Every structure is written in structure tokens, then in C-alpha cells.
Amino acid sequence: MRKIAISLGDPAGISYECAVKATEAFQPDKAYILYGEEVVLRYAKERFNPDFQYTPIRDISQVKSPGVYLISLNRVRGVAGIKPSEAAGFVAVTYLGRMSADVLRGEIDAIVTLPISKYWAKKGGKFSFPGQTEFVAFFQRVKDFAMMFYSQPLKVVLQTIHIPLREVPKSISAEGIVQKLRLIEREFERYFQKKPKIGVLGLNPHAGEGGEIGTEEVEVIKPATKRAKEEGINCEGPLVPDVAFVPQFRERFDVFLAMYHDQGLIPFKMLAFDRGVNVTLGLPVPRTSPDHGTAFDIAWKGICNPASTVEAIKLANRLAEYSQKEKLLQIKGS
């Protein structure tokens, strides 16, 4: 029996509503362990899906059969005052950490992290990471990881993640790109049983025009793709970024490597905003997340679309079959 852990994120956001609306993603042969506040989940259930069923437990060792379970520390006494705050940020970080501790015990096959507010997580939970991606990688003792955005029409991996745009040029290197290409190939073979064709985007307009509009393509990206090809990696680039996502060009590739966050995320969200999923590549225990944030402005109004959460859980179901959780036990014991 595979176990899928789901951290419910910031209680002031849409995560709890999305979770109780995502029942179509739950498979009858798997156990789903939710980490969050019971009083908040119960409120979401009563308001948005009274048919949602779960079993409260104190520890993951109590999970003996398929079903939906909840681990709650009962930090919140009521829901009347739920709003973006230090308290809500503290709750979000607390359950992310609690879930991660169970991951390290080798109890979990895949995880789904629902959105937190980085601002309130830092204010209330002393969260010191750029995002949940880096937090999860740290807890799983992984340094070689990547953020991939997954959908049927488009898959994009980011070379750099949560850094200011002005820092991108100095943050990319030929070695770093080659390392990311190796990771993409390895993870596609692990999860999807195929050797991917990877499109590597240029950094500058028109992919630099041969060095006329920036030199990163000539000095960094092209040498990286040349070296990767010599290693047998099926890649092409640097590609002109504003052409790469045109349908007839896009279909030539299984996945793209974008040089910075918005270069990859803008086209991705235009094509798959409602059903996109964030996947962290390189983890022993796979992690997915919906491709949206806390959406405080529409929280608790009954209007959130759970599609991305549904897709994140469905993909976690699939990736769980290739979990390498035993590696965490080896790391923990070393």
C-alpha cells in the first residue's frame, strides 16, 4: 500500500477548500495522510463538501489500510479569525515540518505540498528558505534538484528558481546547465521510462544573435549543450525563447530547460494554468504541488478551482510507484 502525504498549507488560503474538493484524485488502494488543523478541515468539509470523509490519527504508524487520514496538532481553536497572519504562517510551517519528519522515517512514498505564504511563513514560522522546493530538498538531504512544471501540453524545468532577474546571468554556468540536463534525463527515465528530448532556451532576445545581444548563449549555453550531447543527452539549444513555445515547434520536445523563473512560467501558465503541477526532480521521495499560490483574495468564498490540486495528487499517485524512500533511511543511518 502506497502512502501519499499532503501538507494542507496556509489555513487562510484556498488549500483546505481545494483538499476537500479533490476527492476524485484519491485512489481506493492508497492511504492519504493530511497534515493540518482539524478544526479548519472540518469547517472546509462542512462548507464545501459534506461527503468528504477522513479519520483523525495521532501518528502515521496508525495507518494500516487505504483511506484518508488527518494528523492534527490542534493549534487552532476556531475559524472565525482565520486570515493571513503570523499565526497562519506558523501553522503552515509546523505541518510542513511534521510531514517532513515522517518522510525521513521512511513511511511515505510521495508528498503533495499545498501553498503557503512565504511572507507569513517567514514572519510567523521563522521559515528561512526561498520556497517549499528548497525546504523539501533540504529535508531529503538533496543538493542536486530542479523545479519542473508539468502538464500534458508543456513541461518546463527551471535552471534558476527564486532569485531576482538581475542575478540570473551570473547564476548560470555551463557546468550548472549540464548538471541540470543530466538530472532531467535521469528523472524522466525514472518516472516516465523514456529518454527525453530537451529544448534548452537562450537567455537573451533572439538567443543573443550570435553574441550581438548578450554573450551568455555563446559563452555558456552553447558549450553546455555541446558537452551534454557528447555525453549522449538528447538536447538542442540555445533556442530562441519567443519561438520555442509555438505549437509546431513545441511538439518537437518532451521538456524545456528555461534559464529563469518567468521565462518558463509565463508560457506554462498560459497553456495549463488550471491543471499545471509543480514537481521537484531529484528527490528520493517525489514531491508535487499545485501550480498556484494561497489566493487569499478568494479564500473561503467557495469559488476556488481545485483542478491543480487534483492533478498534483494524481501525479503523486503515479510517481509514488517510483519512490526511493529507502535512500532516506540509509542517509539517516549514516
Short mmCIF file of C-alpha atoms in Angstrom, two decimals, residues 9-13 81-93 116-127 294-297:
data_model
loop_
_atom_site.label_atom_id
_atom_site.label_comp_id
_atom_site.label_asym_id
_atom_site.label_seq_id
_atom_site.Cartn_x
_atom_site.Cartn_y
_atom_site.Cartn_z
CA GLY A 9 -0.60 24.75 3.64
CA ASP A 10 -1.77 28.12 4.90
CA PRO A 11 -5.20 27.88 6.58
CA ALA A 12 -6.03 31.42 5.45
CA GLY A 13 -5.66 30.43 1.80
CA GLY A 81 -10.35 34.72 12.90
CA ILE A 82 -8.64 32.88 10.06
CA LYS A 83 -6.81 35.46 7.98
CA PRO A 84 -3.30 35.98 6.58
CA SER A 85 -1.19 36.37 9.70
CA GLU A 86 1.87 35.24 11.60
CA ALA A 87 -0.29 32.62 13.31
CA ALA A 88 -1.41 31.18 9.98
CA GLY A 89 2.18 31.19 8.72
CA PHE A 90 3.28 29.35 11.85
CA VAL A 91 0.61 26.69 11.31
CA ALA A 92 1.65 26.18 7.67
CA VAL A 93 5.33 25.74 8.53
CA ILE A 116 1.99 28.58 1.86
CA SER A 117 2.66 32.30 2.00
CA LYS A 118 6.42 32.80 2.03
CA TYR A 119 5.92 36.19 3.69
CA TRP A 120 3.81 34.91 6.58
CA ALA A 121 5.82 31.70 6.86
CA LYS A 122 8.93 33.79 7.46
CA LYS A 123 7.16 36.18 9.82
CA GLY A 124 5.33 33.59 11.89
CA GLY A 125 7.16 30.33 11.30
CA LYS A 126 10.77 31.56 11.05
CA PHE A 127 10.85 29.96 7.58
CA THR A 294 -2.51 30.85 -1.45
CA ALA A 295 -5.04 33.03 -3.32
CA PHE A 296 -6.00 34.89 -0.15
CA ASP A 297 -8.32 37.15 -2.15
#
